mmCIF file of C-alpha atoms and ligand atoms in Angstrom:
data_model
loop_
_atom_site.group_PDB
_atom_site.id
_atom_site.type_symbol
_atom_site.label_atom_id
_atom_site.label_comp_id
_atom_site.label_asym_id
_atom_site.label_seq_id
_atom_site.Cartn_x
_atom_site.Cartn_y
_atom_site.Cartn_z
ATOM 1 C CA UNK A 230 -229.122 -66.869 31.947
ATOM 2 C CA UNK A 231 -225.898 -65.724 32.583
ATOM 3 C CA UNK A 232 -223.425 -67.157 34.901
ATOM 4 C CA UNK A 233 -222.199 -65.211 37.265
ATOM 5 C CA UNK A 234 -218.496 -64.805 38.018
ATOM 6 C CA UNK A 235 -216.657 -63.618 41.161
ATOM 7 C CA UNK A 236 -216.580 -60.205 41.168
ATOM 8 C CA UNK A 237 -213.050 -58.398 40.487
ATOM 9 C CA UNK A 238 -213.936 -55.443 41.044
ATOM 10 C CA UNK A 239 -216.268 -53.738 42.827
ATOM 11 C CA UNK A 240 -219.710 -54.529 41.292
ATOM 12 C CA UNK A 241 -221.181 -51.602 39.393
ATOM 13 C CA UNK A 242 -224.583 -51.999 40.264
ATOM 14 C CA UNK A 243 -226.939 -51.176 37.455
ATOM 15 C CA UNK A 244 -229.386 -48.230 37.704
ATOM 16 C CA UNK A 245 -232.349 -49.915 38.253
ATOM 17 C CA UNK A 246 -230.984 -53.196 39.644
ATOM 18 C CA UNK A 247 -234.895 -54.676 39.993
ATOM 19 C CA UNK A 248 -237.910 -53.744 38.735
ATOM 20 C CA UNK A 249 -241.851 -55.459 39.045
ATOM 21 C CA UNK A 250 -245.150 -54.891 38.502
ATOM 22 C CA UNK A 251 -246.628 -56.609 41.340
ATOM 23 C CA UNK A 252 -248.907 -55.998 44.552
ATOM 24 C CA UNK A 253 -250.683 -53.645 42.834
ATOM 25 C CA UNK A 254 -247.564 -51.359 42.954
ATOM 26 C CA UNK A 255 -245.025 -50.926 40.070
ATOM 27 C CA UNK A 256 -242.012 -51.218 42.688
ATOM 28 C CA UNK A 257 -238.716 -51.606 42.439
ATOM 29 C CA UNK A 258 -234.692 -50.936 43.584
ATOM 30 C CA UNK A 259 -232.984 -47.836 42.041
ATOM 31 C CA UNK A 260 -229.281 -47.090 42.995
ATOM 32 C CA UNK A 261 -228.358 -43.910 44.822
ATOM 33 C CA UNK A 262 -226.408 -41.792 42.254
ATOM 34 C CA UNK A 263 -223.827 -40.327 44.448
ATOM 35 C CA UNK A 264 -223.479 -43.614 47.152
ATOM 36 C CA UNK A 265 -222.976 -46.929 46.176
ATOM 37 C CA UNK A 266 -223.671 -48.239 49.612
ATOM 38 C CA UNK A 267 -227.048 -46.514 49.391
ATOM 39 C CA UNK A 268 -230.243 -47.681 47.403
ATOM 40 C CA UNK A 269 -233.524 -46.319 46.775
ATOM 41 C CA UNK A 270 -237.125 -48.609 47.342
ATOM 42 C CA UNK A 271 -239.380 -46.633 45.078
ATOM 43 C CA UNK A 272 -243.401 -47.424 44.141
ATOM 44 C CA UNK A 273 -245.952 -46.105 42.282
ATOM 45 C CA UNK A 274 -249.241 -47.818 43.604
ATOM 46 C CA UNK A 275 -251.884 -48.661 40.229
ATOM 47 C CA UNK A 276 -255.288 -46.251 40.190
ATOM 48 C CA UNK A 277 -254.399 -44.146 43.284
ATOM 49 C CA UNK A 278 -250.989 -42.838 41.582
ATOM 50 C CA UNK A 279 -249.592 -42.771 45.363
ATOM 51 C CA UNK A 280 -245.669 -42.172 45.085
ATOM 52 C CA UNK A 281 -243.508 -43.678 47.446
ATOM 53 C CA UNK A 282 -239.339 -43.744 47.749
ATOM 54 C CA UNK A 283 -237.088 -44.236 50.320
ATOM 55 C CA UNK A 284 -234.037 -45.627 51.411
ATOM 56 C CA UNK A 285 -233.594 -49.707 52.070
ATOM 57 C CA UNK A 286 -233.565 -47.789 55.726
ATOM 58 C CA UNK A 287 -236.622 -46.678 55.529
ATOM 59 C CA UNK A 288 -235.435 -42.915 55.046
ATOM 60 C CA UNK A 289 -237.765 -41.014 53.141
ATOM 61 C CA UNK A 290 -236.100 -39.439 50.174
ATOM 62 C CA UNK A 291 -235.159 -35.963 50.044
ATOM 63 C CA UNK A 292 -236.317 -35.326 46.179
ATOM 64 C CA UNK A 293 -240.277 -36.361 46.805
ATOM 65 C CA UNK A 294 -241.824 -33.212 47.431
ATOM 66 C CA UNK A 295 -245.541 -33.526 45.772
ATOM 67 C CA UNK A 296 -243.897 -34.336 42.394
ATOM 68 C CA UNK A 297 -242.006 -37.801 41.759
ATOM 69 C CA UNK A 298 -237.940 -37.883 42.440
ATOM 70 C CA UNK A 299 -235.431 -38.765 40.197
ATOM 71 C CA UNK A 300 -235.775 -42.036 41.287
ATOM 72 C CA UNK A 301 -239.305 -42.705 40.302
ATOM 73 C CA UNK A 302 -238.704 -41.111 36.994
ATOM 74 C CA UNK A 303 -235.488 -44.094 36.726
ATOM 75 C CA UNK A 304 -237.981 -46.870 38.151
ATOM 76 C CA UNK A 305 -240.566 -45.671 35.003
ATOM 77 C CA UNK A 306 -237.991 -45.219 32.440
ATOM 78 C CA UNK A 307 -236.783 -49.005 33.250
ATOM 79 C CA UNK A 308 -240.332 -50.364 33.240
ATOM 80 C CA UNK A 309 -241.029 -49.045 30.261
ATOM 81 C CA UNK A 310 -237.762 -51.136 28.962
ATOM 82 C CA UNK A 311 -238.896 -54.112 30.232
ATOM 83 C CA UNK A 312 -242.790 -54.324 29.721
ATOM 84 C CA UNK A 313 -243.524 -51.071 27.217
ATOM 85 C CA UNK A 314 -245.059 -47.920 27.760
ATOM 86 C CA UNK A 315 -248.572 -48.961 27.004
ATOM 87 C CA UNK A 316 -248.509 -52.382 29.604
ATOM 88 C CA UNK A 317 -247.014 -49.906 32.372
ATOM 89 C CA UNK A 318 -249.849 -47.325 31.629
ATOM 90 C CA UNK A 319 -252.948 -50.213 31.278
ATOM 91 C CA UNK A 320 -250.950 -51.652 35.112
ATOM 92 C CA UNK A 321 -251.189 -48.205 36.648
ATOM 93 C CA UNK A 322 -254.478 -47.197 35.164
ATOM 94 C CA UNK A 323 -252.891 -43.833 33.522
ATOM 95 C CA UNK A 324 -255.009 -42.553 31.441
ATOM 96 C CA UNK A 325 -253.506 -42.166 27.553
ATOM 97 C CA UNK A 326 -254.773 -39.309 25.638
ATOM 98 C CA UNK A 327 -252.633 -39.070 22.714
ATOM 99 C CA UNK A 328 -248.781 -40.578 22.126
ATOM 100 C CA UNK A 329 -247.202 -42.208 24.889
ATOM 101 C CA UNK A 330 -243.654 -43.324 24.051
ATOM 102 C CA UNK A 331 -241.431 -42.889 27.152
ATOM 103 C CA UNK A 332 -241.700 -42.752 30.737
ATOM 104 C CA UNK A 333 -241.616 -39.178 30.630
ATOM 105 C CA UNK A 334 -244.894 -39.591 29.415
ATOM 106 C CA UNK A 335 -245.832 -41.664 32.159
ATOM 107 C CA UNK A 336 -244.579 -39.597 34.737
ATOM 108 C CA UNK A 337 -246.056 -36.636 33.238
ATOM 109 C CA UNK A 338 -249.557 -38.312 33.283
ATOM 110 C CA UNK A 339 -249.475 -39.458 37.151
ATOM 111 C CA UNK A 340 -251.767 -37.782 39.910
ATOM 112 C CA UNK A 341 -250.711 -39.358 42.813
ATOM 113 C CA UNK A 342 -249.125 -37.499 45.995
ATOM 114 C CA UNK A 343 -246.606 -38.900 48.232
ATOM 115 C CA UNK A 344 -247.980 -42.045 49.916
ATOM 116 C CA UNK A 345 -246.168 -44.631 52.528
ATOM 117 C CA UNK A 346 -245.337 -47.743 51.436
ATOM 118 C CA UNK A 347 -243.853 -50.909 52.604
ATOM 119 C CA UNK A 348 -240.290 -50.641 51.467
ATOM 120 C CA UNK A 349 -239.738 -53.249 53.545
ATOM 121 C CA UNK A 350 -241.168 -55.679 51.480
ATOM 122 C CA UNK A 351 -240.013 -54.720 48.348
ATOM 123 C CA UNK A 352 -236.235 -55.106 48.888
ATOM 124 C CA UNK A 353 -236.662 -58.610 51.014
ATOM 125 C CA UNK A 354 -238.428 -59.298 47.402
ATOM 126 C CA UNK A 355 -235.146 -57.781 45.551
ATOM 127 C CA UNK A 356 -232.922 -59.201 47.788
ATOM 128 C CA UNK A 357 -234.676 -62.444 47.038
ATOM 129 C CA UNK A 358 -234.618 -61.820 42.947
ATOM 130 C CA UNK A 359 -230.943 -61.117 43.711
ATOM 131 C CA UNK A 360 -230.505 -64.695 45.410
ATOM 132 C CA UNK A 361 -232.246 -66.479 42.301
ATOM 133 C CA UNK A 362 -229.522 -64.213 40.063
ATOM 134 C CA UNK A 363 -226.707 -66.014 41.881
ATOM 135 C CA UNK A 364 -227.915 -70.009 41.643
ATOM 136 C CA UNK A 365 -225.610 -72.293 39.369
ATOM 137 C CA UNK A 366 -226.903 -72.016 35.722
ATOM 138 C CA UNK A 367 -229.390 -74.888 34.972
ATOM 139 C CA UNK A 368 -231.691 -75.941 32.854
ATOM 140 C CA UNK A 369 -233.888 -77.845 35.172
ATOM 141 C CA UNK A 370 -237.009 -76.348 36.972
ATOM 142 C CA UNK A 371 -236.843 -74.549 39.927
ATOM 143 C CA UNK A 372 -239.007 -76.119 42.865
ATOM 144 C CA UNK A 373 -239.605 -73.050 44.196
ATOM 145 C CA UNK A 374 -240.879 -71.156 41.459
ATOM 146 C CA UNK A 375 -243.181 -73.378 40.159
ATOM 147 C CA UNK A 376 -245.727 -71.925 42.804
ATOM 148 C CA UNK A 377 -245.479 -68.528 40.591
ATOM 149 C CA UNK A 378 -247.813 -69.292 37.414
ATOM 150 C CA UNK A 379 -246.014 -67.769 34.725
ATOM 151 C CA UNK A 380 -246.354 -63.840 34.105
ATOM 152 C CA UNK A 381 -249.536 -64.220 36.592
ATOM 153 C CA UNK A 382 -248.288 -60.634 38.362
ATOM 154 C CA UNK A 383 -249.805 -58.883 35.488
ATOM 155 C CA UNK A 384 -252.808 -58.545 34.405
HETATM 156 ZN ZN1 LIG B 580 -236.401 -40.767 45.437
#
């Protein structure tokens, strides 16, 4: 864990600041491209392929029209980083009929139309990830998180 310093500048936020496979959903935060004030709660809900983004105030984005937005196809492209192509596919029940590599693949492979979603409840769940980000560095256990068996949001 890194510690983290008082910002000198103004933070550049990473693409996909958070990211989860959880709820049945893979969810997470993906920045705005053109406003840094502004960030994107996008889902993709597991079977159903049901495609949700919008802004953290609840503003449905402009770019989901049937197919998924620029910001899904960010949210993918970082899941696949962190838990590979295959785990994201097995999560989301895509079906895999030949190579599947990126998260162009992924997003190729979804079905799902536009769905609402409770964005609500993903970014009080970033917002929280965000607070755990900023506690001292320390090697000792975290009370709180010892209700959250380890890895037990995937399956
Ligand atoms: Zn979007």
């Amino acid at each position: 864990m890194a510690r983290v310093l008082p910002a000198v500048q103004p933070r550049k936020l990473a693409k996909v600041p958070f990211v989860e496979l959880a709820d049945g959903r893979l969810q997470g935060v993906v920045s705005s491209g053109s406003d840094i004030e502004r960030v994107y709660v996008s889902s993709i809900a597991a079977g159903s392929h049901g495609l949700n983004c919008s802004t953290n105030n609840n503003r449905p984005c402009g770019g989901l029209r049937g197919s998924p937005c620029k910001h899904l196809q960010a949210l993918v492209d970082e899941a696949v980083l962190q838990y590979g192509a295959d785990r994201v596919a097995r999560y989301l029940r895509i079906e895999v009929d030949g190579e599947l590599s990126s998260g162009a693949d992924l997003v190729a492979r979804l079905r799902g139309r536009p769905e609402s979603s409770p964005a609500a409840v993903v970014f009080s769940r970033f917002l929280r990830h965000l607070a755990y980000l900023e506690l001292p560095e320390t090697t000792e256990p975290i009370p709180e998180l010892h209700w959250f068996p380890a890895m037990g949001a995937v399956r």
